[in-house]
Amino acid sequence: MEINTQGLLAALGFWIAGIEPALLLGFLTFVLSFLPGGPPFVWAGVAIWLIVQGDFWWGMFVVAWGALLISTIDNVLRPYLLSQSNDLPVVLGFFGFIGGILAFGFIGIFVGPALLAVGYSLFLEWANTPDEQAEP
């Protein structure tokens, strides 16, 4: 089971900033997190709204929270969690994630690391197989 950390972090940040519908905006961030570049639409909109309302520093807090935590956590956490479930190194999992997005789009988020993990496992099996020389 995968937990969407972007939605949780967004709701927490909005709650800290005193935004009343923090849970609703966190849920909206969760929904948009399945689209590449989706969460910044929510947290940037909230930051702009706060700045226009006169809460400049809370708006800057939401910008920093969004840019440093919300938008980057899945790029760090997902490859780490993928590498924990198998023997795939974190760097290869990250490359599978990025390559999957570039090659397959949205579905590549899931297909890229899976294909790379299968290929890596097959390579390890092949590399660890003892050489069998044909006998005459």
JSON list of C-alpha atoms in Angstrom, two decimals:
[
{"chain": "A", "resi": 1, "resn": "MET", "atom": "CA", "xyz": [0.00, 0.00, 0.00]},
{"chain": "A", "resi": 2, "resn": "GLU", "atom": "CA", "xyz": [1.37, 3.35, -0.98]},
{"chain": "A", "resi": 3, "resn": "ILE", "atom": "CA", "xyz": [0.81, 6.46, 1.09]},
{"chain": "A", "resi": 4, "resn": "ASN", "atom": "CA", "xyz": [0.68, 9.75, -0.74]},
{"chain": "A", "resi": 5, "resn": "THR", "atom": "CA", "xyz": [2.97, 11.92, 1.33]},
{"chain": "A", "resi": 6, "resn": "GLN", "atom": "CA", "xyz": [2.39, 15.03, -0.76]},
{"chain": "A", "resi": 7, "resn": "GLY", "atom": "CA", "xyz": [-1.24, 15.27, 0.33]},
{"chain": "A", "resi": 8, "resn": "LEU", "atom": "CA", "xyz": [-0.35, 14.72, 3.98]},
{"chain": "A", "resi": 9, "resn": "LEU", "atom": "CA", "xyz": [2.46, 17.28, 3.96]},
{"chain": "A", "resi": 10, "resn": "ALA", "atom": "CA", "xyz": [0.28, 19.81, 2.14]},
{"chain": "A", "resi": 11, "resn": "ALA", "atom": "CA", "xyz": [-2.55, 19.44, 4.66]},
{"chain": "A", "resi": 12, "resn": "LEU", "atom": "CA", "xyz": [-0.07, 19.81, 7.53]},
{"chain": "A", "resi": 13, "resn": "GLY", "atom": "CA", "xyz": [1.52, 22.93, 6.01]},
{"chain": "A", "resi": 14, "resn": "PHE", "atom": "CA", "xyz": [-1.86, 24.51, 5.30]},
{"chain": "A", "resi": 15, "resn": "TRP", "atom": "CA", "xyz": [-2.96, 23.75, 8.87]},
{"chain": "A", "resi": 16, "resn": "ILE", "atom": "CA", "xyz": [0.21, 25.35, 10.27]},
{"chain": "A", "resi": 17, "resn": "ALA", "atom": "CA", "xyz": [-0.43, 28.43, 8.12]},
{"chain": "A", "resi": 18, "resn": "GLY", "atom": "CA", "xyz": [-3.95, 28.68, 9.55]},
{"chain": "A", "resi": 19, "resn": "ILE", "atom": "CA", "xyz": [-5.85, 27.85, 6.37]},
{"chain": "A", "resi": 20, "resn": "GLU", "atom": "CA", "xyz": [-9.37, 26.73, 7.35]},
{"chain": "A", "resi": 21, "resn": "PRO", "atom": "CA", "xyz": [-9.97, 24.12, 4.60]},
{"chain": "A", "resi": 22, "resn": "ALA", "atom": "CA", "xyz": [-6.53, 22.52, 5.14]},
{"chain": "A", "resi": 23, "resn": "LEU", "atom": "CA", "xyz": [-7.88, 18.97, 4.82]},
{"chain": "A", "resi": 24, "resn": "LEU", "atom": "CA", "xyz": [-9.81, 19.80, 1.66]},
{"chain": "A", "resi": 25, "resn": "LEU", "atom": "CA", "xyz": [-6.75, 21.43, 0.08]},
{"chain": "A", "resi": 26, "resn": "GLY", "atom": "CA", "xyz": [-4.60, 18.50, 1.21]},
{"chain": "A", "resi": 27, "resn": "PHE", "atom": "CA", "xyz": [-7.03, 16.14, -0.50]},
{"chain": "A", "resi": 28, "resn": "LEU", "atom": "CA", "xyz": [-6.92, 18.27, -3.65]},
{"chain": "A", "resi": 29, "resn": "THR", "atom": "CA", "xyz": [-3.11, 18.10, -3.52]},
{"chain": "A", "resi": 30, "resn": "PHE", "atom": "CA", "xyz": [-3.41, 14.30, -3.17]},
{"chain": "A", "resi": 31, "resn": "VAL", "atom": "CA", "xyz": [-5.63, 14.10, -6.27]},
{"chain": "A", "resi": 32, "resn": "LEU", "atom": "CA", "xyz": [-3.37, 16.37, -8.32]},
{"chain": "A", "resi": 33, "resn": "SER", "atom": "CA", "xyz": [-0.21, 14.57, -7.17]},
{"chain": "A", "resi": 34, "resn": "PHE", "atom": "CA", "xyz": [-0.92, 11.84, -9.71]},
{"chain": "A", "resi": 35, "resn": "LEU", "atom": "CA", "xyz": [-0.30, 14.39, -12.45]},
{"chain": "A", "resi": 36, "resn": "PRO", "atom": "CA", "xyz": [3.25, 15.56, -13.09]},
{"chain": "A", "resi": 37, "resn": "GLY", "atom": "CA", "xyz": [3.51, 19.09, -11.71]},
{"chain": "A", "resi": 38, "resn": "GLY", "atom": "CA", "xyz": [0.04, 19.00, -10.15]},
{"chain": "A", "resi": 39, "resn": "PRO", "atom": "CA", "xyz": [0.65, 19.89, -6.47]},
{"chain": "A", "resi": 40, "resn": "PRO", "atom": "CA", "xyz": [2.23, 23.30, -7.17]},
{"chain": "A", "resi": 41, "resn": "PHE", "atom": "CA", "xyz": [-1.11, 24.44, -8.57]},
{"chain": "A", "resi": 42, "resn": "VAL", "atom": "CA", "xyz": [-2.60, 24.03, -5.09]},
{"chain": "A", "resi": 43, "resn": "TRP", "atom": "CA", "xyz": [0.17, 25.33, -2.85]},
{"chain": "A", "resi": 44, "resn": "ALA", "atom": "CA", "xyz": [1.09, 28.20, -5.19]},
{"chain": "A", "resi": 45, "resn": "GLY", "atom": "CA", "xyz": [-2.57, 29.20, -5.35]},
{"chain": "A", "resi": 46, "resn": "VAL", "atom": "CA", "xyz": [-2.81, 29.15, -1.56]},
{"chain": "A", "resi": 47, "resn": "ALA", "atom": "CA", "xyz": [0.40, 31.19, -1.27]},
{"chain": "A", "resi": 48, "resn": "ILE", "atom": "CA", "xyz": [-0.87, 33.80, -3.74]},
{"chain": "A", "resi": 49, "resn": "TRP", "atom": "CA", "xyz": [-4.19, 33.96, -1.89]},
{"chain": "A", "resi": 50, "resn": "LEU", "atom": "CA", "xyz": [-2.41, 34.51, 1.43]},
{"chain": "A", "resi": 51, "resn": "ILE", "atom": "CA", "xyz": [-0.19, 37.24, -0.01]},
{"chain": "A", "resi": 52, "resn": "VAL", "atom": "CA", "xyz": [-3.17, 39.03, -1.59]},
{"chain": "A", "resi": 53, "resn": "GLN", "atom": "CA", "xyz": [-4.98, 38.82, 1.77]},
{"chain": "A", "resi": 54, "resn": "GLY", "atom": "CA", "xyz": [-2.03, 40.59, 3.42]},
{"chain": "A", "resi": 55, "resn": "ASP", "atom": "CA", "xyz": [-0.40, 37.57, 5.08]},
{"chain": "A", "resi": 56, "resn": "PHE", "atom": "CA", "xyz": [2.91, 37.94, 3.25]},
{"chain": "A", "resi": 57, "resn": "TRP", "atom": "CA", "xyz": [5.00, 35.85, 5.64]},
{"chain": "A", "resi": 58, "resn": "TRP", "atom": "CA", "xyz": [2.49, 33.00, 5.78]},
{"chain": "A", "resi": 59, "resn": "GLY", "atom": "CA", "xyz": [2.42, 33.10, 1.99]},
{"chain": "A", "resi": 60, "resn": "MET", "atom": "CA", "xyz": [6.21, 32.82, 1.91]},
{"chain": "A", "resi": 61, "resn": "PHE", "atom": "CA", "xyz": [5.98, 29.96, 4.41]},
{"chain": "A", "resi": 62, "resn": "VAL", "atom": "CA", "xyz": [3.59, 28.10, 2.09]},
{"chain": "A", "resi": 63, "resn": "VAL", "atom": "CA", "xyz": [5.92, 28.74, -0.88]},
{"chain": "A", "resi": 64, "resn": "ALA", "atom": "CA", "xyz": [8.92, 27.40, 1.05]},
{"chain": "A", "resi": 65, "resn": "TRP", "atom": "CA", "xyz": [6.94, 24.45, 2.46]},
{"chain": "A", "resi": 66, "resn": "GLY", "atom": "CA", "xyz": [5.61, 23.62, -0.99]},
{"chain": "A", "resi": 67, "resn": "ALA", "atom": "CA", "xyz": [8.88, 23.96, -2.87]},
{"chain": "A", "resi": 68, "resn": "LEU", "atom": "CA", "xyz": [11.09, 22.25, -0.29]},
{"chain": "A", "resi": 69, "resn": "LEU", "atom": "CA", "xyz": [8.78, 19.56, 1.07]},
{"chain": "A", "resi": 70, "resn": "ILE", "atom": "CA", "xyz": [5.57, 18.97, -0.87]},
{"chain": "A", "resi": 71, "resn": "SER", "atom": "CA", "xyz": [6.99, 18.96, -4.38]},
{"chain": "A", "resi": 72, "resn": "THR", "atom": "CA", "xyz": [10.20, 17.09, -3.58]},
{"chain": "A", "resi": 73, "resn": "ILE", "atom": "CA", "xyz": [9.17, 14.40, -1.08]},
{"chain": "A", "resi": 74, "resn": "ASP", "atom": "CA", "xyz": [7.93, 11.85, -3.63]},
{"chain": "A", "resi": 75, "resn": "ASN", "atom": "CA", "xyz": [11.09, 12.26, -5.68]},
{"chain": "A", "resi": 76, "resn": "VAL", "atom": "CA", "xyz": [13.12, 11.26, -2.62]},
{"chain": "A", "resi": 77, "resn": "LEU", "atom": "CA", "xyz": [10.81, 8.90, -0.77]},
{"chain": "A", "resi": 78, "resn": "ARG", "atom": "CA", "xyz": [9.48, 6.80, -3.67]},
{"chain": "A", "resi": 79, "resn": "PRO", "atom": "CA", "xyz": [12.90, 5.59, -4.92]},
{"chain": "A", "resi": 80, "resn": "TYR", "atom": "CA", "xyz": [13.94, 4.86, -1.33]},
{"chain": "A", "resi": 81, "resn": "LEU", "atom": "CA", "xyz": [10.83, 2.79, -0.63]},
{"chain": "A", "resi": 82, "resn": "LEU", "atom": "CA", "xyz": [11.17, 0.96, -3.94]},
{"chain": "A", "resi": 83, "resn": "SER", "atom": "CA", "xyz": [14.73, 0.01, -3.10]},
{"chain": "A", "resi": 84, "resn": "GLN", "atom": "CA", "xyz": [13.66, -1.29, 0.33]},
{"chain": "A", "resi": 85, "resn": "SER", "atom": "CA", "xyz": [11.18, -3.75, -1.18]},
{"chain": "A", "resi": 86, "resn": "ASN", "atom": "CA", "xyz": [13.82, -5.40, -3.36]},
{"chain": "A", "resi": 87, "resn": "ASP", "atom": "CA", "xyz": [17.57, -5.44, -3.92]},
{"chain": "A", "resi": 88, "resn": "LEU", "atom": "CA", "xyz": [17.41, -2.55, -6.39]},
{"chain": "A", "resi": 89, "resn": "PRO", "atom": "CA", "xyz": [19.81, 0.27, -5.41]},
{"chain": "A", "resi": 90, "resn": "VAL", "atom": "CA", "xyz": [18.19, 3.65, -4.71]},
{"chain": "A", "resi": 91, "resn": "VAL", "atom": "CA", "xyz": [19.94, 5.33, -7.64]},
{"chain": "A", "resi": 92, "resn": "LEU", "atom": "CA", "xyz": [18.67, 2.71, -10.10]},
{"chain": "A", "resi": 93, "resn": "GLY", "atom": "CA", "xyz": [15.16, 3.02, -8.67]},
{"chain": "A", "resi": 94, "resn": "PHE", "atom": "CA", "xyz": [15.32, 6.77, -9.15]},
{"chain": "A", "resi": 95, "resn": "PHE", "atom": "CA", "xyz": [16.51, 6.34, -12.75]},
{"chain": "A", "resi": 96, "resn": "GLY", "atom": "CA", "xyz": [13.68, 3.87, -13.33]},
{"chain": "A", "resi": 97, "resn": "PHE", "atom": "CA", "xyz": [11.21, 6.40, -11.96]},
{"chain": "A", "resi": 98, "resn": "ILE", "atom": "CA", "xyz": [12.52, 9.25, -14.12]},
{"chain": "A", "resi": 99, "resn": "GLY", "atom": "CA", "xyz": [12.99, 7.06, -17.20]},
{"chain": "A", "resi": 100, "resn": "GLY", "atom": "CA", "xyz": [9.53, 5.60, -16.80]},
{"chain": "A", "resi": 101, "resn": "ILE", "atom": "CA", "xyz": [7.95, 9.05, -16.72]},
{"chain": "A", "resi": 102, "resn": "LEU", "atom": "CA", "xyz": [9.93, 10.16, -19.77]},
{"chain": "A", "resi": 103, "resn": "ALA", "atom": "CA", "xyz": [9.17, 6.99, -21.75]},
{"chain": "A", "resi": 104, "resn": "PHE", "atom": "CA", "xyz": [5.60, 6.20, -20.71]},
{"chain": "A", "resi": 105, "resn": "GLY", "atom": "CA", "xyz": [4.20, 9.37, -19.14]},
{"chain": "A", "resi": 106, "resn": "PHE", "atom": "CA", "xyz": [1.97, 9.01, -16.09]},
{"chain": "A", "resi": 107, "resn": "ILE", "atom": "CA", "xyz": [1.84, 5.21, -16.20]},
{"chain": "A", "resi": 108, "resn": "GLY", "atom": "CA", "xyz": [5.65, 5.22, -16.28]},
{"chain": "A", "resi": 109, "resn": "ILE", "atom": "CA", "xyz": [5.66, 6.18, -12.60]},
{"chain": "A", "resi": 110, "resn": "PHE", "atom": "CA", "xyz": [4.72, 2.57, -11.94]},
{"chain": "A", "resi": 111, "resn": "VAL", "atom": "CA", "xyz": [6.03, 0.76, -15.03]},
{"chain": "A", "resi": 112, "resn": "GLY", "atom": "CA", "xyz": [9.53, 2.28, -15.13]},
{"chain": "A", "resi": 113, "resn": "PRO", "atom": "CA", "xyz": [10.79, 1.12, -11.72]},
{"chain": "A", "resi": 114, "resn": "ALA", "atom": "CA", "xyz": [9.05, -2.25, -12.13]},
{"chain": "A", "resi": 115, "resn": "LEU", "atom": "CA", "xyz": [10.69, -2.92, -15.50]},
{"chain": "A", "resi": 116, "resn": "LEU", "atom": "CA", "xyz": [14.05, -1.81, -14.18]},
{"chain": "A", "resi": 117, "resn": "ALA", "atom": "CA", "xyz": [13.70, -4.05, -11.11]},
{"chain": "A", "resi": 118, "resn": "VAL", "atom": "CA", "xyz": [12.86, -7.06, -13.30]},
{"chain": "A", "resi": 119, "resn": "GLY", "atom": "CA", "xyz": [15.77, -6.32, -15.63]},
{"chain": "A", "resi": 120, "resn": "TYR", "atom": "CA", "xyz": [18.13, -5.86, -12.69]},
{"chain": "A", "resi": 121, "resn": "SER", "atom": "CA", "xyz": [17.01, -9.15, -11.11]},
{"chain": "A", "resi": 122, "resn": "LEU", "atom": "CA", "xyz": [17.49, -10.98, -14.41]},
{"chain": "A", "resi": 123, "resn": "PHE", "atom": "CA", "xyz": [20.95, -9.48, -14.78]},
{"chain": "A", "resi": 124, "resn": "LEU", "atom": "CA", "xyz": [21.92, -10.58, -11.25]},
{"chain": "A", "resi": 125, "resn": "GLU", "atom": "CA", "xyz": [20.67, -14.12, -11.94]},
{"chain": "A", "resi": 126, "resn": "TRP", "atom": "CA", "xyz": [22.62, -14.23, -15.18]},
{"chain": "A", "resi": 127, "resn": "ALA", "atom": "CA", "xyz": [25.76, -12.83, -13.55]},
{"chain": "A", "resi": 128, "resn": "ASN", "atom": "CA", "xyz": [25.61, -15.29, -10.64]},
{"chain": "A", "resi": 129, "resn": "THR", "atom": "CA", "xyz": [25.05, -18.37, -12.80]},
{"chain": "A", "resi": 130, "resn": "PRO", "atom": "CA", "xyz": [28.19, -20.53, -12.88]},
{"chain": "A", "resi": 131, "resn": "ASP", "atom": "CA", "xyz": [29.76, -21.02, -16.26]},
{"chain": "A", "resi": 132, "resn": "GLU", "atom": "CA", "xyz": [28.90, -24.39, -17.71]},
{"chain": "A", "resi": 133, "resn": "GLN", "atom": "CA", "xyz": [31.35, -25.58, -20.26]},
{"chain": "A", "resi": 134, "resn": "ALA", "atom": "CA", "xyz": [30.16, -28.07, -22.79]},
{"chain": "A", "resi": 135, "resn": "GLU", "atom": "CA", "xyz": [31.79, -31.47, -22.46]},
{"chain": "A", "resi": 136, "resn": "PRO", "atom": "CA", "xyz": [32.83, -33.22, -25.68]}
]
